[in-house]
């Protein structure tokens, strides 16, 4: 009897996760009438992620705490209408074609000057206005294999959309492995004309659970000895400077609130900086970029990436809007760790290039892994 139960249990586990394709449910309609679907990804170790076709967006991410109790650790809304509202500040979306800022919305490529929307005075931000990638409804292809399950989103951004040259074909895949509490986001893009591409995910994390009051009690380590210095409009001056001796020194694990008052008095009004990740270890394809810990829940998040930079943003513009289940998203109640090439790279020859040419393939990958941090044994 016991054996039969055990076999049945094992069958249930595998039928729920491995081999099963993620299922979808309707998530509402966009203002222009497009149906949006929400896919659920899960594994056998307690992680549940939900991703939607609008903006290839991460909508929910449930991970267990030290007692095995799961909470959703990212900000968002209950339906697509919330995501289309003024209260949405790029929550969980795929950001591009070029994430972050481009100075005055201008760049010159192969002798042609291009002009983009100025949607963050006096600069271009996160790919522009109504045709930026976060606002498009993507096509979804769910998949699974013996190691986990995923959803691959694809979209075409036509030549000239938001002022960018070239028809860009983009894929974003979310993948949850069966046996680890992690989610990987992999990006590809191809073009038929030279064009800048810089894609990231804009999830806002609070490891105590979305809607918790603050993120200033989280601690952070960034694997970055340097950062890109910015002017008062958040555009890099081109200088790459050491973090040592500044409020940006997160080489050792540091509580986020510790120095935020002082950095809050600068033009960035808090943490909103691009860190230059230290060179990755030889033979490795990904770099450990960041570690975030929230002590009460015991949740620890590791961010690994193939990208050379990471924008650490401390939710300075969150304004107390209502999110999932009517929860309030207060000023600095969540943080973003946006893996990416440096801001305004298209105007800085000394930065790693963001130009994609015909015949080339843009590839990028970031993994968020969730662990439990054991409290340190008491010293006597
Ligand atoms: C961040 C950016 C911030 C702010 C935010 C969206 O990526 O660095 O300055 O624009 O997105 O509110």
Tab-separated table of C-alpha atoms and ligand atoms in Angstrom:
chain	number	residue	atom	x	y	z
A	1	UNK	CA	0.000	0.000	0.000
A	2	UNK	CA	2.764	2.387	1.097
A	3	UNK	CA	4.710	1.590	-2.050
A	4	UNK	CA	1.660	2.235	-4.253
A	5	UNK	CA	1.134	5.601	-2.552
A	6	UNK	CA	4.796	6.525	-2.978
A	7	UNK	CA	4.696	5.643	-6.674
A	8	UNK	CA	1.455	7.586	-7.118
A	9	UNK	CA	3.011	10.586	-5.274
A	10	UNK	CA	6.093	10.506	-7.458
A	11	UNK	CA	3.877	10.283	-10.547
A	12	UNK	CA	1.885	13.308	-9.374
A	13	UNK	CA	5.051	15.360	-8.777
A	14	UNK	CA	6.472	14.614	-12.185
A	15	UNK	CA	3.155	15.087	-13.952
A	16	UNK	CA	2.775	18.506	-12.320
A	17	UNK	CA	6.189	19.795	-13.189
A	18	UNK	CA	8.600	17.935	-15.413
A	19	UNK	CA	7.419	17.242	-18.900
A	20	UNK	CA	4.268	19.347	-18.517
A	21	UNK	CA	3.989	22.477	-20.594
A	22	UNK	CA	3.059	25.677	-18.771
A	23	UNK	CA	-0.652	26.425	-18.993
A	24	UNK	CA	-2.153	29.840	-19.626
A	25	UNK	CA	-5.207	31.807	-18.536
A	26	UNK	CA	-6.695	35.070	-19.832
A	27	UNK	CA	-5.246	38.202	-18.192
A	28	UNK	CA	-7.576	40.769	-19.737
A	29	UNK	CA	-7.575	42.850	-22.898
A	30	UNK	CA	-5.466	45.844	-23.836
A	31	UNK	CA	-7.182	49.174	-24.518
A	32	UNK	CA	-7.008	48.413	-28.232
A	33	UNK	CA	-8.727	45.054	-27.727
A	34	UNK	CA	-5.824	42.588	-27.833
A	35	UNK	CA	-6.254	39.522	-25.613
A	36	UNK	CA	-3.407	39.009	-23.141
A	37	UNK	CA	-2.471	35.586	-21.723
A	38	UNK	CA	-0.774	34.760	-18.423
A	39	UNK	CA	1.385	31.602	-18.255
A	40	UNK	CA	2.283	29.763	-15.048
A	41	UNK	CA	5.712	28.167	-14.621
A	42	UNK	CA	6.461	26.030	-11.582
A	43	UNK	CA	8.920	23.524	-10.239
A	44	UNK	CA	9.068	20.878	-7.532
A	45	UNK	CA	11.001	23.029	-5.049
A	46	UNK	CA	8.384	25.717	-4.458
A	47	UNK	CA	8.933	28.412	-7.093
A	48	UNK	CA	5.953	29.684	-9.095
A	49	UNK	CA	6.356	32.358	-11.773
A	50	UNK	CA	3.697	33.976	-13.941
A	51	UNK	CA	4.546	35.722	-17.179
A	52	UNK	CA	2.252	37.575	-19.566
A	53	UNK	CA	2.280	38.251	-23.272
A	54	UNK	CA	2.063	42.058	-22.883
A	55	UNK	CA	5.638	43.232	-22.694
A	56	UNK	CA	6.892	39.643	-22.122
A	57	UNK	CA	6.431	40.640	-18.491
A	58	UNK	CA	7.201	38.807	-15.262
A	59	UNK	CA	3.955	39.322	-13.316
A	60	UNK	CA	4.390	37.114	-10.235
A	61	UNK	CA	7.324	35.316	-8.638
A	62	UNK	CA	6.548	33.214	-5.573
A	63	UNK	CA	9.465	31.836	-3.581
A	64	UNK	CA	9.605	30.156	-0.143
A	65	UNK	CA	10.988	31.809	2.996
A	66	UNK	CA	13.008	30.142	5.769
A	67	UNK	CA	9.867	28.348	7.039
A	68	UNK	CA	8.865	27.182	3.571
A	69	UNK	CA	6.129	29.802	3.276
A	70	UNK	CA	5.935	31.267	-0.223
A	71	UNK	CA	5.417	34.947	-1.026
A	72	UNK	CA	5.296	36.876	-4.263
A	73	UNK	CA	8.492	38.955	-4.258
A	74	UNK	CA	7.825	41.269	-7.214
A	75	UNK	CA	5.563	44.270	-7.721
A	76	UNK	CA	2.769	44.248	-10.293
A	77	UNK	CA	-0.959	44.361	-10.944
A	78	UNK	CA	-3.876	41.919	-11.014
A	79	UNK	CA	-4.712	42.404	-14.681
A	80	UNK	CA	-3.533	44.042	-17.864
A	81	UNK	CA	-5.517	47.224	-17.133
A	82	UNK	CA	-3.223	47.882	-14.149
A	83	UNK	CA	-0.196	47.469	-16.399
A	84	UNK	CA	-1.662	49.976	-18.881
A	85	UNK	CA	-2.266	52.570	-16.156
A	86	UNK	CA	-0.140	55.549	-15.085
A	87	UNK	CA	0.786	53.579	-11.969
A	88	UNK	CA	2.887	51.134	-13.939
A	89	UNK	CA	6.545	52.087	-13.794
A	90	UNK	CA	7.835	49.286	-16.050
A	91	UNK	CA	6.938	46.618	-13.457
A	92	UNK	CA	8.540	43.292	-14.471
A	93	UNK	CA	8.576	44.063	-18.192
A	94	UNK	CA	11.043	43.447	-20.966
A	95	UNK	CA	12.566	46.866	-21.501
A	96	UNK	CA	13.846	48.058	-24.874
A	97	UNK	CA	14.723	48.239	-27.738
A	98	UNK	CA	17.277	50.168	-25.687
A	99	UNK	CA	16.719	50.174	-21.952
A	100	UNK	CA	17.888	53.084	-19.774
A	101	UNK	CA	18.650	56.514	-21.241
A	102	UNK	CA	19.889	57.865	-24.573
A	103	UNK	CA	21.094	61.457	-24.309
A	104	UNK	CA	18.583	63.893	-25.796
A	105	UNK	CA	17.116	60.983	-27.794
A	106	UNK	CA	19.812	61.304	-30.463
A	107	UNK	CA	22.501	59.119	-31.945
A	108	UNK	CA	24.365	58.829	-35.235
A	109	UNK	CA	24.944	55.468	-36.861
A	110	UNK	CA	26.677	54.808	-40.188
A	111	UNK	CA	26.397	58.510	-41.052
A	112	UNK	CA	22.668	58.902	-40.299
A	113	UNK	CA	21.356	60.838	-37.324
A	114	UNK	CA	18.377	59.237	-35.568
A	115	UNK	CA	15.899	61.035	-33.307
A	116	UNK	CA	13.904	59.217	-30.648
A	117	UNK	CA	11.105	60.337	-28.334
A	118	UNK	CA	12.080	62.462	-25.342
A	119	UNK	CA	9.995	60.692	-22.705
A	120	UNK	CA	12.187	61.506	-19.709
A	121	UNK	CA	13.169	65.166	-20.141
A	122	UNK	CA	15.627	65.853	-21.688
A	123	UNK	CA	16.359	62.217	-22.629
A	124	UNK	CA	14.949	59.079	-24.201
A	125	UNK	CA	14.112	56.326	-21.673
A	126	UNK	CA	13.435	52.581	-21.918
A	127	UNK	CA	12.700	52.420	-25.647
A	128	UNK	CA	10.198	55.261	-25.970
A	129	UNK	CA	6.433	55.712	-25.999
A	130	UNK	CA	3.642	53.422	-27.239
A	131	UNK	CA	5.773	51.033	-29.342
A	132	UNK	CA	8.437	50.280	-26.734
A	133	UNK	CA	8.794	46.535	-26.114
A	134	UNK	CA	7.013	46.635	-22.750
A	135	UNK	CA	3.796	47.755	-24.465
A	136	UNK	CA	3.685	45.231	-27.312
A	137	UNK	CA	1.704	42.006	-27.085
A	138	UNK	CA	4.178	39.191	-27.787
A	139	UNK	CA	3.527	35.706	-29.186
A	140	UNK	CA	4.035	32.950	-26.593
A	141	UNK	CA	5.341	29.412	-27.123
A	142	UNK	CA	5.287	27.344	-23.924
A	143	UNK	CA	7.731	24.439	-23.739
A	144	UNK	CA	9.070	21.845	-21.336
A	145	UNK	CA	11.775	19.239	-21.095
A	146	UNK	CA	12.869	16.782	-18.445
A	147	UNK	CA	14.790	19.532	-16.636
A	148	UNK	CA	12.135	22.225	-16.392
A	149	UNK	CA	9.654	24.405	-18.196
A	150	UNK	CA	9.564	27.738	-19.944
A	151	UNK	CA	7.806	30.188	-22.212
A	152	UNK	CA	9.465	31.736	-25.246
A	153	UNK	CA	8.056	35.096	-26.319
A	154	UNK	CA	8.676	36.524	-29.781
A	155	UNK	CA	7.925	39.897	-31.305
A	156	UNK	CA	8.921	41.910	-34.362
A	157	UNK	CA	9.660	45.598	-33.949
A	158	UNK	CA	9.349	47.075	-37.472
A	159	UNK	CA	11.948	49.369	-39.071
A	160	UNK	CA	11.408	52.886	-37.732
A	161	UNK	CA	9.345	51.928	-34.676
A	162	UNK	CA	10.034	54.489	-31.959
A	163	UNK	CA	12.570	55.984	-34.375
A	164	UNK	CA	14.998	53.039	-34.280
A	165	UNK	CA	16.478	51.735	-37.548
A	166	UNK	CA	16.023	48.139	-38.732
A	167	UNK	CA	13.388	45.460	-38.375
A	168	UNK	CA	14.262	43.777	-35.106
A	169	UNK	CA	13.139	40.211	-34.362
A	170	UNK	CA	13.336	39.583	-30.633
A	171	UNK	CA	12.880	36.545	-28.408
A	172	UNK	CA	12.704	36.462	-24.623
A	173	UNK	CA	12.581	33.085	-22.853
A	174	UNK	CA	11.684	32.577	-19.232
A	175	UNK	CA	12.850	29.207	-17.890
A	176	UNK	CA	12.302	27.581	-14.497
A	177	UNK	CA	14.392	24.478	-13.749
A	178	UNK	CA	12.698	21.646	-11.929
A	179	UNK	CA	15.084	21.305	-9.019
A	180	UNK	CA	16.362	24.832	-8.263
A	181	UNK	CA	14.482	27.929	-7.177
A	182	UNK	CA	15.675	30.064	-10.024
A	183	UNK	CA	14.340	31.761	-13.109
A	184	UNK	CA	16.450	32.471	-16.179
A	185	UNK	CA	15.660	35.113	-18.749
A	186	UNK	CA	17.378	34.649	-22.110
A	187	UNK	CA	17.208	37.184	-24.918
A	188	UNK	CA	18.047	37.017	-28.624
A	189	UNK	CA	17.634	39.544	-31.418
A	190	UNK	CA	18.460	39.820	-35.107
A	191	UNK	CA	18.190	42.836	-37.381
A	192	UNK	CA	18.263	43.767	-41.057
A	193	UNK	CA	20.009	47.149	-40.453
A	194	UNK	CA	22.622	48.221	-37.896
A	195	UNK	CA	20.774	49.288	-34.755
A	196	UNK	CA	21.378	49.671	-31.013
A	197	UNK	CA	19.931	46.925	-28.788
A	198	UNK	CA	20.060	46.734	-24.995
A	199	UNK	CA	17.450	44.523	-23.344
A	200	UNK	CA	16.722	43.984	-19.680
A	201	UNK	CA	13.991	42.956	-17.296
A	202	UNK	CA	12.594	45.615	-14.981
A	203	UNK	CA	11.287	43.504	-12.062
A	204	UNK	CA	10.900	45.354	-8.756
A	205	UNK	CA	11.855	43.058	-5.865
A	206	UNK	CA	10.966	43.111	-2.210
A	207	UNK	CA	12.197	39.850	-0.678
A	208	UNK	CA	9.822	40.214	2.296
A	209	UNK	CA	6.965	40.032	-0.239
A	210	UNK	CA	5.516	42.686	-2.551
A	211	UNK	CA	3.661	45.387	-0.650
A	212	UNK	CA	6.084	45.264	2.295
A	213	UNK	CA	6.909	48.733	3.508
A	214	UNK	CA	10.530	49.183	2.539
A	215	UNK	CA	13.560	47.768	0.840
A	216	UNK	CA	15.983	49.863	2.862
A	217	UNK	CA	16.386	46.975	5.344
A	218	UNK	CA	17.619	44.618	2.609
A	219	UNK	CA	21.350	44.188	2.280
A	220	UNK	CA	23.140	44.195	-1.026
A	221	UNK	CA	26.454	43.106	-2.420
A	222	UNK	CA	27.418	44.171	-5.923
A	223	UNK	CA	30.324	42.592	-7.739
A	224	UNK	CA	31.435	45.984	-9.049
A	225	UNK	CA	34.582	47.959	-8.281
A	226	UNK	CA	33.538	50.738	-10.678
A	227	UNK	CA	30.520	52.655	-11.930
A	228	UNK	CA	29.709	54.987	-14.803
A	229	UNK	CA	29.672	58.614	-13.599
A	230	UNK	CA	26.534	60.508	-14.677
A	231	UNK	CA	25.576	64.126	-15.147
A	232	UNK	CA	22.508	65.679	-13.509
A	233	UNK	CA	20.223	64.235	-16.204
A	234	UNK	CA	21.456	60.687	-15.471
A	235	UNK	CA	23.523	60.502	-18.651
A	236	UNK	CA	27.047	59.051	-18.313
A	237	UNK	CA	29.855	61.562	-18.732
A	238	UNK	CA	32.000	58.745	-20.141
A	239	UNK	CA	34.108	58.493	-16.994
A	240	UNK	CA	34.359	55.112	-15.277
A	241	UNK	CA	35.251	55.698	-11.636
A	242	UNK	CA	35.961	53.504	-8.595
A	243	UNK	CA	33.141	53.012	-6.076
A	244	UNK	CA	35.677	53.069	-3.270
A	245	UNK	CA	35.026	55.893	-0.823
A	246	UNK	CA	31.566	56.670	-2.316
A	247	UNK	CA	27.979	55.805	-1.313
A	248	UNK	CA	28.086	53.334	-4.206
A	249	UNK	CA	30.533	50.986	-2.532
A	250	UNK	CA	28.620	47.683	-2.229
A	251	UNK	CA	31.696	45.484	-2.588
A	252	UNK	CA	30.943	44.245	0.915
A	253	UNK	CA	27.379	43.391	1.826
A	254	UNK	CA	25.752	46.651	3.011
A	255	UNK	CA	22.285	47.560	4.239
A	256	UNK	CA	20.670	49.663	1.496
A	257	UNK	CA	19.325	52.297	3.926
A	258	UNK	CA	22.731	52.951	5.425
A	259	UNK	CA	23.816	55.703	3.034
A	260	UNK	CA	20.622	56.421	1.119
A	261	UNK	CA	19.969	59.794	2.795
A	262	UNK	CA	23.235	61.116	1.468
A	263	UNK	CA	22.857	59.735	-2.074
A	264	UNK	CA	19.225	60.869	-1.962
A	265	UNK	CA	20.455	64.473	-2.004
A	266	UNK	CA	22.092	64.033	-5.413
A	267	UNK	CA	20.389	64.325	-8.832
A	268	UNK	CA	19.754	60.561	-8.771
A	269	UNK	CA	17.553	61.071	-5.641
A	270	UNK	CA	18.652	57.676	-4.295
A	271	UNK	CA	20.296	54.672	-5.884
A	272	UNK	CA	19.819	54.830	-9.625
A	273	UNK	CA	23.266	54.042	-10.991
A	274	UNK	CA	24.947	51.791	-13.505
A	275	UNK	CA	27.636	49.603	-11.982
A	276	UNK	CA	30.426	48.185	-14.101
A	277	UNK	CA	30.573	44.492	-13.253
A	278	UNK	CA	33.982	43.033	-12.511
A	279	UNK	CA	35.397	40.821	-15.248
A	280	UNK	CA	33.938	37.344	-15.121
A	281	UNK	CA	36.032	34.410	-14.039
A	282	UNK	CA	37.910	32.696	-16.809
A	283	UNK	CA	35.941	29.907	-18.453
A	284	UNK	CA	32.638	31.135	-17.036
A	285	UNK	CA	29.886	32.515	-19.283
A	286	UNK	CA	28.074	34.354	-16.484
A	287	UNK	CA	29.175	36.749	-13.751
A	288	UNK	CA	27.788	36.865	-10.244
A	289	UNK	CA	26.442	40.433	-10.349
A	290	UNK	CA	24.517	40.907	-7.104
A	291	UNK	CA	23.382	39.253	-3.884
A	292	UNK	CA	20.381	40.630	-1.983
A	293	UNK	CA	19.339	39.417	1.477
A	294	UNK	CA	16.233	40.098	3.551
A	295	UNK	CA	16.958	38.826	7.048
A	296	UNK	CA	13.462	38.342	8.488
A	297	UNK	CA	12.283	36.017	5.713
A	298	UNK	CA	15.759	34.557	5.246
A	299	UNK	CA	15.370	34.993	1.482
A	300	UNK	CA	18.551	35.549	-0.487
A	301	UNK	CA	18.616	36.334	-4.206
A	302	UNK	CA	21.645	35.850	-6.444
A	303	UNK	CA	21.782	37.618	-9.800
A	304	UNK	CA	24.029	36.074	-12.474
A	305	UNK	CA	24.415	37.610	-15.916
A	306	UNK	CA	26.279	37.680	-19.203
A	307	UNK	CA	25.908	41.492	-19.275
A	308	UNK	CA	28.736	43.928	-18.446
A	309	UNK	CA	26.642	46.255	-16.248
A	310	UNK	CA	23.810	46.448	-13.757
A	311	UNK	CA	21.538	49.380	-12.923
A	312	UNK	CA	20.690	49.359	-9.238
A	313	UNK	CA	17.523	51.415	-8.758
A	314	UNK	CA	16.051	51.791	-5.256
A	315	UNK	CA	12.446	52.514	-6.265
A	316	UNK	CA	12.799	56.268	-5.724
A	317	UNK	CA	9.816	57.102	-7.945
A	318	UNK	CA	7.400	54.617	-6.362
A	319	UNK	CA	4.610	56.841	-5.164
A	320	UNK	CA	2.262	54.763	-3.022
A	321	UNK	CA	0.253	53.466	-5.975
A	322	UNK	CA	-2.004	50.448	-5.452
A	323	UNK	CA	-0.772	47.178	-6.885
A	324	UNK	CA	-1.727	43.502	-6.603
A	325	UNK	CA	-4.653	42.908	-4.253
A	326	UNK	CA	-4.819	46.656	-3.489
A	327	UNK	CA	-1.432	46.649	-1.765
A	328	UNK	CA	0.410	49.970	-1.521
A	329	UNK	CA	3.772	50.338	-3.229
A	330	UNK	CA	5.500	52.981	-1.131
A	331	UNK	CA	8.531	55.104	-1.995
A	332	UNK	CA	11.587	52.784	-1.915
A	333	UNK	CA	9.559	49.684	-1.129
A	334	UNK	CA	11.215	47.702	-3.931
A	335	UNK	CA	14.466	47.582	-5.876
A	336	UNK	CA	15.442	46.799	-9.445
A	337	UNK	CA	18.655	45.127	-10.535
A	338	UNK	CA	18.621	45.669	-14.273
A	339	UNK	CA	21.397	43.726	-15.978
A	340	UNK	CA	22.408	45.567	-19.139
A	341	UNK	CA	25.019	47.351	-21.232
A	342	UNK	CA	25.825	50.809	-19.893
A	343	UNK	CA	23.332	53.679	-20.400
A	344	UNK	CA	23.749	55.809	-23.521
A	345	UNK	CA	26.366	53.353	-24.881
A	346	UNK	CA	25.389	54.367	-28.411
A	347	UNK	CA	26.999	57.766	-27.744
A	348	UNK	CA	30.140	56.495	-25.945
A	349	UNK	CA	32.903	54.815	-27.897
A	350	UNK	CA	34.714	53.709	-24.739
A	351	UNK	CA	31.727	51.614	-23.562
A	352	UNK	CA	31.077	48.023	-24.765
A	353	UNK	CA	29.079	48.364	-27.970
A	354	UNK	CA	25.295	47.931	-28.176
A	355	UNK	CA	25.240	47.987	-31.977
A	356	UNK	CA	23.768	44.889	-33.600
A	357	UNK	CA	24.495	44.401	-37.299
A	358	UNK	CA	22.757	42.275	-39.937
A	359	UNK	CA	24.088	38.701	-39.798
A	360	UNK	CA	24.914	38.987	-36.078
A	361	UNK	CA	22.877	37.627	-33.195
A	362	UNK	CA	22.269	39.531	-29.964
A	363	UNK	CA	22.350	37.146	-26.998
A	364	UNK	CA	22.009	37.863	-23.313
A	365	UNK	CA	21.072	35.851	-20.236
A	366	UNK	CA	20.321	36.629	-16.586
A	367	UNK	CA	19.415	34.195	-13.815
A	368	UNK	CA	17.789	35.066	-10.490
A	369	UNK	CA	18.337	32.308	-7.909
A	370	UNK	CA	16.560	32.181	-4.555
A	371	UNK	CA	18.108	30.590	-1.497
A	372	UNK	CA	17.605	30.637	2.245
A	373	UNK	CA	20.207	32.323	4.360
A	374	UNK	CA	20.697	30.529	7.657
A	375	UNK	CA	20.996	32.903	10.621
A	376	UNK	CA	24.550	33.027	11.966
A	377	UNK	CA	25.030	30.801	15.011
A	378	UNK	CA	24.953	32.854	18.246
A	379	UNK	CA	28.424	33.594	19.612
A	380	UNK	CA	28.972	32.889	23.319
B	1	LIG	C1	14.787	52.860	-13.943
B	1	LIG	C2	15.479	54.180	-14.140
B	1	LIG	C3	14.835	55.168	-13.216
B	1	LIG	C4	13.358	55.261	-13.496
B	1	LIG	C5	12.736	53.877	-13.460
B	1	LIG	C6	11.295	53.865	-13.894
B	1	LIG	O1	15.347	51.881	-14.786
B	1	LIG	O2	16.861	54.041	-13.911
B	1	LIG	O3	15.449	56.436	-13.329
B	1	LIG	O4	13.143	55.869	-14.726
B	1	LIG	O5	13.424	52.998	-14.298
B	1	LIG	O6	10.502	54.633	-13.058
